[in-house]
XYZ file of C-alpha atoms in Angstrom:
690
model
C -44.327 -11.963 20.290
C -41.632 -14.160 21.793
C -41.554 -14.429 25.590
C -38.161 -12.868 26.470
C -38.148 -14.539 29.885
C -37.716 -17.924 28.281
C -34.484 -18.758 26.514
C -34.915 -19.150 22.753
C -33.834 -22.385 21.096
C -31.623 -22.652 18.031
C -33.050 -24.106 14.839
C -30.188 -26.460 14.064
C -31.388 -26.941 10.518
C -31.397 -23.247 9.656
C -27.918 -22.044 10.697
C -25.514 -20.692 8.104
C -21.753 -20.497 8.431
C -21.220 -18.436 5.267
C -22.744 -15.203 6.701
C -20.712 -13.725 9.565
C -22.279 -11.401 12.098
C -25.961 -11.154 13.010
C -28.030 -11.497 9.827
C -31.772 -10.954 10.089
C -33.968 -13.083 7.795
C -37.498 -11.942 8.593
C -38.380 -14.766 10.996
C -35.207 -14.829 12.989
C -31.462 -14.038 13.052
C -28.433 -16.052 12.122
C -25.420 -15.500 14.398
C -21.916 -16.455 13.270
C -18.478 -15.697 14.729
C -15.003 -16.744 13.565
C -12.563 -18.106 16.134
C -10.346 -21.018 15.052
C -8.707 -21.453 18.452
C -11.815 -21.276 20.664
C -13.288 -24.298 22.402
C -16.813 -22.857 22.763
C -18.710 -19.645 22.036
C -21.675 -18.317 23.979
C -24.158 -15.843 22.472
C -25.381 -13.432 25.200
C -28.773 -11.740 24.736
C -29.531 -8.530 26.609
C -32.581 -6.374 27.233
C -33.105 -3.348 25.010
C -30.964 -1.100 27.213
C -28.010 -3.477 27.002
C -27.659 -3.417 30.786
C -29.333 -6.725 31.771
C -28.087 -10.026 30.440
C -31.083 -12.239 29.778
C -29.684 -15.464 28.298
C -26.409 -17.222 27.455
C -26.743 -19.679 24.585
C -23.813 -21.806 23.324
C -23.588 -21.534 19.526
C -24.495 -25.097 18.436
C -22.466 -25.501 15.250
C -18.875 -24.989 14.138
C -17.307 -25.330 10.698
C -13.826 -24.177 9.720
C -13.530 -22.099 12.863
C -16.901 -20.391 12.331
C -19.297 -20.835 15.239
C -22.917 -20.305 14.202
C -26.631 -20.911 14.822
C -30.056 -19.606 13.731
C -32.402 -18.236 16.406
C -36.058 -18.012 15.355
C -37.942 -14.992 16.660
C -34.905 -12.768 17.204
C -35.801 -9.464 15.585
C -34.084 -6.154 14.780
C -33.306 -4.248 17.971
C -32.068 -7.313 19.833
C -28.949 -6.412 21.846
C -26.240 -9.075 22.037
C -22.556 -9.927 22.713
C -20.297 -12.958 22.944
C -18.293 -14.864 25.525
C -15.556 -17.009 24.033
C -13.946 -19.977 25.760
C -10.500 -21.300 25.074
C -6.978 -21.522 26.476
C -5.500 -18.620 28.399
C -1.908 -19.135 27.309
C -0.322 -15.713 26.578
C 3.018 -17.221 25.609
C 1.178 -19.042 22.808
C -0.775 -15.928 21.858
C -4.053 -17.128 23.359
C -5.969 -14.786 25.690
C -9.436 -16.301 25.923
C -11.386 -15.228 29.010
C -15.155 -15.939 29.062
C -15.591 -13.444 31.900
C -15.165 -10.720 29.306
C -18.146 -9.812 27.157
C -16.995 -9.310 23.579
C -18.335 -7.162 20.791
C -19.182 -8.940 17.546
C -16.635 -7.683 14.922
C -19.513 -7.644 12.411
C -22.006 -5.723 14.548
C -23.822 -3.169 12.384
C -25.106 -0.974 15.223
C -23.993 -0.477 18.840
C -25.867 0.118 22.079
C -24.028 1.758 24.978
C -20.472 2.936 25.278
C -17.201 1.823 26.849
C -17.077 2.667 30.538
C -13.451 2.441 31.473
C -12.851 -0.058 34.275
C -10.098 -2.458 35.147
C -12.544 -5.335 34.553
C -12.195 -4.712 30.808
C -8.756 -6.294 30.925
C -8.253 -10.052 30.513
C -5.487 -9.989 33.070
C -5.488 -8.463 36.582
C -4.394 -4.827 36.581
C -1.531 -4.438 39.030
C -0.135 -7.815 38.036
C 1.576 -8.822 34.786
C -0.379 -9.886 31.687
C 0.125 -13.563 32.497
C -2.434 -13.262 35.320
C -6.154 -14.001 34.757
C -8.958 -11.622 35.716
C -12.291 -13.220 36.706
C -14.432 -10.077 36.880
C -17.391 -9.790 34.520
C -16.972 -6.925 32.055
C -20.469 -6.845 30.580
C -21.723 -3.780 32.456
C -18.823 -1.720 31.060
C -19.127 -2.829 27.419
C -21.097 -1.595 24.393
C -23.079 -4.321 22.714
C -24.121 -5.171 19.177
C -27.664 -4.652 17.890
C -29.437 -6.805 15.278
C -30.514 -4.543 12.381
C -32.649 -4.797 9.276
C -30.653 -3.580 6.284
C -33.703 -2.689 4.193
C -33.783 0.995 3.153
C -35.542 2.961 0.432
C -32.645 4.445 -1.526
C -35.021 6.114 -3.981
C -32.956 5.121 -7.062
C -29.739 6.324 -5.447
C -26.571 5.064 -7.125
C -22.883 5.721 -7.125
C -21.906 8.983 -8.767
C -18.590 7.708 -10.224
C -17.144 11.234 -10.567
C -14.063 10.983 -12.739
C -10.725 11.500 -11.043
C -9.897 14.340 -13.426
C -13.055 16.145 -12.204
C -12.599 15.329 -8.511
C -12.085 17.954 -5.766
C -11.746 16.385 -2.316
C -12.748 18.097 0.936
C -11.439 16.415 4.080
C -13.884 17.033 6.928
C -15.156 15.819 10.305
C -18.803 15.097 11.090
C -18.751 17.119 14.313
C -16.109 19.664 13.319
C -18.140 20.788 10.314
C -21.458 21.147 12.140
C -20.870 21.915 15.811
C -20.560 25.722 15.416
C -22.465 26.296 12.212
C -25.130 28.948 12.930
C -27.558 27.562 10.380
C -27.378 23.936 11.474
C -30.105 23.288 14.132
C -28.488 22.937 17.542
C -30.067 19.536 18.198
C -28.527 18.172 15.018
C -25.013 19.465 15.395
C -22.280 16.828 15.638
C -24.404 14.209 13.836
C -25.011 12.872 10.340
C -28.365 14.607 10.387
C -26.579 17.877 10.890
C -23.932 17.081 8.309
C -26.533 16.547 5.591
C -28.392 19.820 6.216
C -28.773 22.394 3.428
C -26.135 24.865 4.782
C -23.331 22.269 4.637
C -24.341 20.862 1.260
C -24.812 24.329 -0.266
C -21.408 25.432 0.952
C -19.668 22.393 -0.572
C -21.481 22.946 -3.880
C -20.585 26.619 -3.960
C -16.850 26.054 -3.520
C -16.720 23.313 -6.102
C -16.325 20.214 -3.913
C -17.199 16.936 -5.627
C -16.130 14.534 -2.927
C -16.487 14.712 0.876
C -13.822 12.648 2.654
C -14.868 12.049 6.261
C -12.496 11.369 9.082
C -13.198 7.987 10.681
C -16.885 7.290 11.333
C -16.443 3.627 12.244
C -17.213 3.133 15.949
C -14.124 4.059 17.907
C -12.946 4.202 21.498
C -12.194 7.314 23.514
C -8.949 5.984 24.951
C -8.801 5.678 28.673
C -5.756 7.847 29.143
C -7.472 10.660 27.233
C -10.686 10.371 29.176
C -8.769 10.523 32.464
C -7.144 13.752 31.264
C -10.504 15.281 30.326
C -9.788 14.858 26.611
C -11.197 12.589 23.909
C -10.266 10.797 20.726
C -11.681 13.514 18.443
C -10.224 12.256 15.161
C -11.380 8.662 15.682
C -8.280 6.663 14.698
C -8.893 3.988 17.310
C -11.393 1.599 15.744
C -13.693 -0.583 17.821
C -15.943 -1.856 15.022
C -15.432 -1.942 11.253
C -19.141 -2.184 10.434
C -20.959 0.037 12.950
C -20.969 3.816 12.716
C -19.806 5.791 15.727
C -22.945 6.040 17.895
C -22.515 9.681 19.034
C -22.764 10.734 15.366
C -26.280 9.257 15.258
C -29.016 11.365 16.875
C -31.393 8.383 17.087
C -28.668 5.787 17.431
C -29.867 4.075 14.203
C -27.777 3.525 11.117
C -30.531 4.816 8.787
C -29.240 8.313 9.550
C -26.003 7.526 7.687
C -27.901 6.219 4.718
C -30.167 9.262 4.689
C -27.161 11.589 4.784
C -25.375 9.777 1.935
C -28.569 9.843 -0.154
C -28.822 13.622 0.338
C -25.207 14.208 -0.651
C -25.639 12.070 -3.740
C -28.677 14.034 -4.795
C -26.516 17.172 -4.499
C -23.843 15.604 -6.714
C -21.391 15.044 -3.856
C -19.617 11.749 -3.284
C -18.913 10.473 0.250
C -15.689 8.577 0.960
C -14.574 7.306 4.358
C -11.217 7.451 6.105
C -10.866 3.891 7.351
C -8.488 2.351 9.867
C -7.955 -1.329 9.116
C -4.339 -1.404 10.261
C -5.033 -1.649 14.039
C -7.794 -1.575 16.622
C -8.450 0.232 19.902
C -7.420 -2.764 22.069
C -3.751 -1.652 22.224
C -0.844 -3.940 23.020
C -0.943 -7.108 25.073
C -1.316 -4.806 28.071
C -4.457 -3.300 26.601
C -8.091 -4.112 27.145
C -10.117 -7.134 25.935
C -13.092 -5.729 24.079
C -13.506 -7.849 20.958
C -10.726 -9.306 18.727
C -8.269 -10.093 21.528
C -10.788 -12.170 23.415
C -12.311 -13.761 20.306
C -8.982 -15.053 18.949
C -5.866 -12.985 19.668
C -3.568 -15.274 17.723
C -5.650 -14.978 14.538
C -6.737 -11.326 14.476
C -3.387 -9.707 15.438
C 0.219 -9.916 14.292
C 2.321 -11.286 17.148
C 6.048 -11.095 17.842
C 8.329 -14.136 17.881
C 7.432 -14.416 21.552
C 3.656 -14.634 20.960
C 2.971 -13.085 24.325
C 3.713 -9.705 22.741
C 2.015 -7.818 19.959
C 3.924 -6.836 16.817
C 3.392 -3.124 16.233
C 3.983 -1.275 12.928
C 1.338 1.356 13.584
C 2.537 3.051 16.763
C -0.709 2.068 18.538
C 0.287 -1.173 20.196
C -1.111 -3.677 17.733
C -1.347 -4.512 14.056
C -4.263 -6.322 12.429
C -3.151 -9.614 10.874
C -4.108 -9.060 7.261
C -2.186 -12.201 6.276
C -4.868 -14.372 7.892
C -7.559 -15.215 5.338
C -10.436 -14.723 7.750
C -9.120 -11.378 8.946
C -8.702 -10.364 5.313
C -12.226 -11.532 4.667
C -13.539 -9.425 7.535
C -11.935 -6.320 6.063
C -13.189 -7.077 2.584
C -16.679 -7.822 3.956
C -16.576 -4.483 5.770
C -15.578 -2.569 2.634
C -18.240 -4.205 0.525
C -20.838 -3.556 3.216
C -20.164 0.128 3.229
C -20.323 0.237 -0.557
C -23.252 -2.042 -1.223
C -25.425 -1.479 1.816
C -24.433 2.037 2.916
C -23.643 3.409 -0.628
C -20.357 5.138 0.154
C -18.243 6.026 -2.856
C -14.758 5.051 -1.731
C -12.170 4.909 1.011
C -8.951 6.547 2.173
C -6.847 3.913 3.955
C -4.993 5.081 7.089
C -1.401 3.816 7.287
C -1.980 1.747 4.125
C 1.570 0.399 4.140
C 0.592 -1.765 7.122
C -2.107 -3.375 4.988
C 0.543 -4.481 2.497
C 2.965 -5.993 5.004
C 3.835 -9.604 4.245
C 6.510 -11.874 5.676
C 9.269 -9.974 3.804
C 7.916 -6.494 4.486
C 5.748 -4.199 2.373
C 4.451 -5.830 -0.816
C 2.671 -3.743 -3.399
C 1.203 -7.027 -4.671
C 0.279 -8.192 -1.185
C -2.862 -10.218 -0.510
C -4.956 -7.209 0.568
C -4.126 -5.074 -2.472
C -4.593 -7.972 -4.865
C -7.903 -8.867 -3.255
C -9.212 -5.341 -3.858
C -7.888 -5.116 -7.410
C -9.744 -8.266 -8.427
C -12.976 -7.485 -6.510
C -15.805 -6.504 -8.878
C -17.357 -4.210 -6.215
C -14.276 -2.510 -4.805
C -12.016 -2.170 -7.850
C -14.268 0.478 -9.401
C -14.668 2.853 -6.481
C -12.348 5.602 -5.232
C -9.365 4.114 -3.348
C -6.772 6.345 -1.689
C -3.725 5.170 0.243
C -1.996 6.982 3.045
C 1.266 5.489 1.729
C 3.262 5.104 4.938
C 3.385 3.613 8.440
C 5.949 3.715 11.260
C 7.568 0.333 10.527
C 10.800 -0.315 8.596
C 10.315 0.378 4.893
C 6.903 1.830 5.565
C 7.313 5.017 3.513
C 5.934 4.050 0.085
C 4.825 7.222 -1.690
C 4.453 6.175 -5.352
C 4.680 2.489 -4.488
C 1.076 1.488 -5.016
C -0.589 0.011 -8.089
C -3.621 1.259 -9.989
C -6.471 1.778 -9.104
C -5.096 3.275 -5.870
C -4.385 7.031 -5.599
C -2.053 8.263 -2.872
C -1.744 11.157 -0.443
C 1.360 12.958 -1.635
C 3.262 14.523 1.295
C 6.042 15.511 -1.098
C 3.606 17.876 -2.740
C 2.732 19.333 0.667
C 6.337 19.805 1.762
C 7.681 21.173 -1.538
C 4.762 23.584 -1.897
C 5.138 24.908 1.623
C 8.888 25.275 1.230
C 8.627 26.916 -2.194
C 6.205 29.567 -1.019
C 8.255 30.073 2.161
C 10.919 31.218 -0.345
C 13.355 28.415 0.433
C 16.103 28.360 -2.238
C 16.589 25.819 -4.954
C 13.035 24.611 -5.308
C 12.203 25.319 -8.946
C 12.755 21.663 -9.845
C 10.678 20.229 -7.020
C 7.773 22.655 -7.537
C 7.810 21.895 -11.254
C 7.501 18.197 -10.328
C 4.462 18.910 -8.202
C 2.776 21.063 -10.861
C 3.391 18.235 -13.317
C 1.665 15.588 -11.155
C 4.821 14.211 -9.511
C 5.822 11.934 -12.421
C 8.986 10.685 -10.651
C 6.731 9.097 -8.058
C 3.711 8.117 -10.152
C 4.534 7.889 -13.856
C 5.175 4.151 -13.890
C 3.333 0.835 -14.020
C 0.705 2.415 -16.307
C -0.516 4.706 -13.528
C -2.488 7.797 -14.571
C -1.573 11.410 -13.934
C -4.388 11.532 -11.396
C -2.500 9.218 -9.027
C -1.274 12.016 -6.768
C -3.681 13.486 -4.222
C -2.278 16.993 -3.778
C -2.661 18.884 -0.552
C -0.875 21.486 1.571
C -2.790 20.794 4.793
C -4.678 17.808 6.242
C -6.136 16.945 9.620
C -2.691 15.887 10.870
C -0.525 18.994 11.100
C -1.003 22.726 10.821
C -4.087 24.077 9.111
C -3.252 26.152 6.056
C -3.739 29.450 7.935
C -1.561 28.229 10.798
C 1.150 27.424 8.222
C 1.489 31.157 7.624
C 0.863 32.188 11.242
C 3.165 30.029 13.385
C 6.815 29.107 13.280
C 6.417 26.531 16.057
C 3.736 24.073 17.191
C 1.606 25.050 20.177
C 0.117 21.793 21.499
C -0.011 22.681 25.170
C -3.739 21.861 25.363
C -2.940 18.209 24.589
C -1.482 17.721 28.057
C 1.912 16.433 26.961
C 3.972 19.584 27.577
C 4.045 20.338 23.841
C 6.127 17.202 23.216
C 3.596 15.576 20.889
C 3.211 16.386 17.198
C 6.070 16.732 14.770
C 8.343 19.716 14.270
C 8.639 19.538 10.499
C 5.958 22.106 9.690
C 7.740 24.091 6.925
C 5.815 27.100 8.178
C 6.487 30.825 8.444
C 4.636 33.226 10.714
C 5.339 36.197 8.421
C 6.807 38.196 11.277
C 4.360 37.601 14.146
C 3.745 34.395 16.018
C -0.040 33.769 16.033
C -2.914 36.200 15.380
C -2.003 39.696 14.236
C -3.794 42.991 13.811
C -1.007 44.278 11.574
C -2.535 44.842 8.143
C 0.773 44.247 6.409
C 1.134 40.872 8.098
C -2.413 39.912 7.315
C -2.003 40.875 3.629
C 1.181 38.822 3.359
C -0.512 35.814 4.976
C -3.519 36.070 2.701
C -1.312 36.396 -0.369
C 0.662 33.268 0.490
C -2.450 31.232 1.418
C -4.060 32.006 -1.892
C -0.848 31.124 -3.725
C -0.620 27.744 -1.999
C -4.275 26.998 -2.705
C -3.709 27.890 -6.358
C -0.773 25.514 -6.481
C -3.062 22.713 -5.272
C -5.823 23.445 -7.758
C -3.645 24.180 -10.804
C -1.382 21.152 -10.523
C -1.893 17.868 -12.316
C -3.340 15.261 -9.987
C -6.314 15.408 -7.616
C -6.731 18.497 -5.337
C -7.660 18.028 -1.701
C -8.335 20.785 0.821
C -8.803 20.530 4.563
C -12.168 21.576 5.859
C -11.873 25.140 7.163
C -8.905 26.078 5.045
C -11.350 27.888 2.770
C -12.428 29.860 5.848
C -8.974 30.727 7.176
C -9.522 28.364 10.148
C -6.826 28.316 12.798
C -6.196 25.781 15.558
C -4.039 28.209 17.466
C -0.892 26.515 16.264
C -1.907 23.054 17.445
C -0.565 20.623 14.867
C -1.849 17.475 16.573
C -5.423 18.275 17.570
C -6.474 14.602 17.641
C -7.812 14.983 21.210
C -9.425 18.386 20.945
C -13.170 17.919 20.651
C -13.782 21.579 21.249
C -13.465 25.011 19.651
C -9.783 24.362 18.795
C -11.012 21.947 16.098
C -14.608 22.896 15.372
C -14.946 25.278 12.472
C -15.915 28.839 13.394
C -18.173 29.651 10.459
C -18.937 33.171 11.746
C -15.270 34.051 11.580
C -14.743 32.648 8.089
C -12.730 34.749 5.638
C -14.673 35.502 2.436
C -11.439 36.424 0.637
C -10.076 32.873 1.057
C -13.435 31.242 0.313
C -13.809 33.218 -2.895
C -10.335 32.165 -4.025
C -11.178 28.474 -3.570
C -14.441 28.925 -5.446
C -12.676 30.660 -8.342
C -9.871 28.129 -8.543
C -12.204 25.121 -8.515
C -14.379 26.736 -11.181
C -11.385 27.555 -13.387
C -9.994 24.025 -13.076
C -13.338 22.543 -14.136
C -13.998 25.083 -16.905
C -10.785 24.569 -18.826
C -10.531 20.811 -18.144
C -7.140 21.319 -16.561
C -6.641 17.803 -15.190
C -5.589 15.002 -17.470
C -5.336 11.253 -17.040
C -2.084 11.166 -19.024
C 1.150 12.742 -17.956
C 2.255 15.718 -20.103
C 5.402 15.653 -22.189
C 7.518 18.164 -24.094
C 6.706 18.956 -27.745
C 9.371 16.564 -29.027
C 8.262 13.621 -26.856
C 4.482 13.942 -26.733
C 2.452 11.068 -28.259
C -0.917 11.562 -29.975
C -3.532 12.553 -27.372
C -0.876 13.349 -24.720
C -0.836 16.878 -23.260
C 2.054 19.027 -24.462
C 4.008 21.126 -22.030
C 6.665 23.819 -22.017
C 8.555 25.205 -19.036
C 9.164 28.965 -19.364
C 11.653 31.330 -17.794
C 10.386 34.851 -16.942
C 12.481 35.984 -19.953
C 9.891 34.197 -22.149
C 12.375 31.495 -23.149
C 12.272 27.777 -22.465
C 13.975 26.908 -19.189
C 17.600 26.009 -19.743
C 19.540 23.506 -17.671
C 21.316 26.213 -15.750
C 18.030 27.930 -14.906
C 16.850 24.909 -12.927
C 19.917 25.038 -10.679
C 19.705 28.778 -10.002
C 19.035 28.689 -6.248
C 17.729 32.240 -6.166
C 15.238 31.844 -9.035
C 11.712 31.638 -7.652
C 9.491 32.099 -10.712
C 8.620 29.892 -13.687
C 5.776 29.213 -16.053
C 4.136 26.004 -17.246
C 2.286 26.090 -20.557
C -0.065 23.201 -21.260
C -2.171 22.389 -24.270
C -4.141 19.441 -25.561
C -6.878 18.616 -28.009
C -9.648 19.035 -25.403
C -8.488 22.167 -23.586
C -7.386 25.714 -24.478
C -3.764 26.610 -24.134
C -3.170 27.449 -20.477
C -0.190 29.202 -18.932
C 0.345 28.840 -15.180
C 2.957 31.141 -13.605
C 4.137 30.747 -10.036
C 6.150 33.564 -8.478
C 7.419 33.009 -4.947
C 9.757 35.984 -5.269
C 9.361 39.729 -5.580
C 7.518 41.784 -8.163
C 8.813 41.117 -11.697
C 7.896 41.218 -15.366
C 7.183 37.964 -17.218
C 7.495 37.840 -21.019
C 4.482 35.975 -22.368
C 4.531 33.601 -25.323
C 3.350 35.184 -28.540
C -0.361 36.005 -28.862
C -3.126 37.434 -26.792
C -3.895 35.968 -23.407
C -6.706 36.285 -20.855
C -5.662 36.547 -17.236
C -8.222 34.313 -15.527
C -6.642 33.810 -12.105
C -4.381 36.171 -10.208
C -3.988 35.309 -6.531
C -2.491 38.704 -5.743
C -5.790 40.292 -6.550
C -8.170 37.257 -6.679
C -8.942 38.209 -10.278
C -11.561 35.987 -11.890
C -12.699 35.883 -15.528
C -10.800 38.990 -16.590
C -11.682 39.675 -20.210
C -8.992 42.235 -20.889
C -6.435 40.738 -23.285
C -2.817 40.644 -22.231
C 0.171 40.303 -24.551
C 3.823 40.949 -24.478
C 4.844 41.415 -20.870
C 2.833 40.699 -17.729
C 3.653 42.384 -14.401
C 3.661 39.817 -11.654
C 3.140 40.737 -8.013
C 5.235 39.172 -5.261
C 4.081 35.807 -3.922
C 1.396 35.181 -6.510
C 0.078 32.680 -9.023
C -1.400 33.704 -12.364
C -3.296 31.462 -14.792
C -3.845 32.668 -18.342
C -5.838 31.207 -21.204
C -5.244 31.717 -24.891
C -8.149 31.593 -27.306
C -8.094 28.767 -29.853
C -7.814 31.198 -32.773
C -4.685 32.580 -31.132
C -3.291 29.051 -30.768
C -3.791 28.449 -34.445
C-alpha cells in the first residue's frame, strides 16, 4: 500500500492525453484536464473525507491544451480536485484563480457538497468582478473521486423499444419514492428506492415502456434558494456532466445507478435522462468559480462582445460554448459514457435550441446535432429535444432533424384549450390527433416525431389543470410572480380542492378525456408522474424549488379511477397497434403501406370545408385503417351529449372515457350516443371491414 504521507511521483512515460478525466488502469490513474489558456495545472489529492488536502502535484505534460500525467498507485476512492493557473483578465474572458479548488468536469463520482461561502467566488464579494479573491475555497467544495468502471451487467443490453410502442413516464427519483408506503424508508429518495418492486410493478401495470428521469447529473442547490430555506428540487443547475447527484446515492457510489438501470431493463423498462448541456450552475460573470469558469472561462462559455460578460440564451446567466471543439467533445464523451458505461437508453435535451446555436443563430445542422447524427453509439438511441430556449429565434418546434423527437407544446396547448371548450379548435385538435404533420411531416421525419403531452414537470399537473384558474406559487417565496400565466386551465367552478360531487365528476371526465387524447393520437405519448394518480401541487405551476410534499407523490391518495383509465388506454394503444411510423393520408392520397384516414362529422359524413370553420362545433371522428391494424374510429366530443352516426358495419366500443369502458364486446351500429366531454374509441372486426 502506498504511503499517503509521501507525495506520489508521476510516471512521465505512462501519461495519456487522449483520455480526459481520472482513468484508473489497475496499477494507477491517468489524470487529464483541458485548458488551452492555462499556464499550469495542479492536481490536488485529498484524504478520503475530502476535507484535508494532502498533496499538490503539477501535471507534468501538456499537448493541445490538455494537461495530463499518470500517477502509479492511485486507486479507486482517491479524492481529488484541481487548481489552475493563468491570467486573471476578465476583460479578455480569463478568470484563472489558483486559490479556488476546481471540480474535474469529467469526475465520475463526487465526495462532499457545496457549502455556500463568499470564498467560492473568484472575485471579492462586495467589490466588482474585476477584483481578485485570495481565499482558499477547498473546504467549501465537493471533490472528484477516482472510480473503477467495472460492473457485472449480467448480459444487460439496450432494449431498443420501438418509437411506435413507446409510452414515456416523466418522473423524479425522489418525488416517486419519498412518500411511497411500500418503499423502505431508508431507501426513499435514492436510486435504490427507485428500483424497488413497488415502483417497477406500478410502471409495468400502467403500460409504461420508458422512464424519463428529471436531471440526475450532479447539480447545485443554488445559494439564493438555500438562504430562503428552499432547494433546487428539479435539478436544472448542472455541476457535473458525468457524476450522478450524490444525495440520490445511498452509499455514495455510482454502482447504485447501474444496479437500478439493470433492474428496470429486466422489467422491460427503458431509462432515459433529462440532461442539461446548455448551461452550468456557475451563473453569470458574477457567479461562483466551481469548475469550468476557473479551468478556462473563455473556452467553456459563450462570452459577449465585451468578454468580461457572459452571453446568456438560457436565462441562467451563462451558456455552454458548444462551438468549441473540446467543449463539444466533453458533451459527446458524457453522452457516450452514460450509454456505454451506465447503460441508459436515451436523453431528453433541456433547452435544445441552445445546443444548436451557431454564429448566425439556431442551426438544425449545427455541429452538435451533426456530431450526434453521425455517432455510431448515439445515433441509435432515444433522442428527444426540448425545442426552445429564451434567446432570439429559440422556438423551434418541428425544426429538428431525424433521429430527434421533440416535446410538442402545441399538442399540450391545443388539447387543453379544446377540452376547455374554447371555440374554433376542430382544426388544431385534428392536427394533434394526426401527429402534428404541419410541424413534423417534412425532411423524411416519421409520424413518431411528436412527443405528445398535456402536463410536464414545468407547469400545472393534469389534475391542477382542471382545478385552478390561476397559479398559486406563494411557497416559492417570490410573491407569486414566478411561473407563467398561460395555463389554459379551468377550475370547473371551484378554485382548488372541492367536495362537490358534481365538480369532481366534471374534473374526472375532463382528465380522462385529455389522457385519451394523448394516448390515441399519432406520435409518442408522455405522461407526468402522478397524473395517473390525480396528483395536485396545490396550483403551483413552478415547483422547481419544492423538495417537499408539494412535489412528492402521495401514493395513498392516488385515484384508482384515473389510474385505471391510463392502464386501459395504454393497453388499447398497444393491442391495436395504433401508432404508425408513417403519417396517414386520405383515401385518394394514400400510398401503399400508408395508413388511410377519414375525418367524420357527427352526421356520419366526411367533414366538409365549412365544418372545420364552425366555431361552435366541438366533436369529430377520425377513422384509421392500415394493413397491420383493425379499422379504428376515435371520436372526441368536447361539447354536450349528442348522437354520432357511425360508418356502416358493426363496431366494438373499446374505450369510453365517460364511463371508463374497457373491452366492451357488445356490438354497436348505426348511431352511438356520446356523453359530454368524452372520448370513444371503437374497433371494427376485419370481416366487417371486408
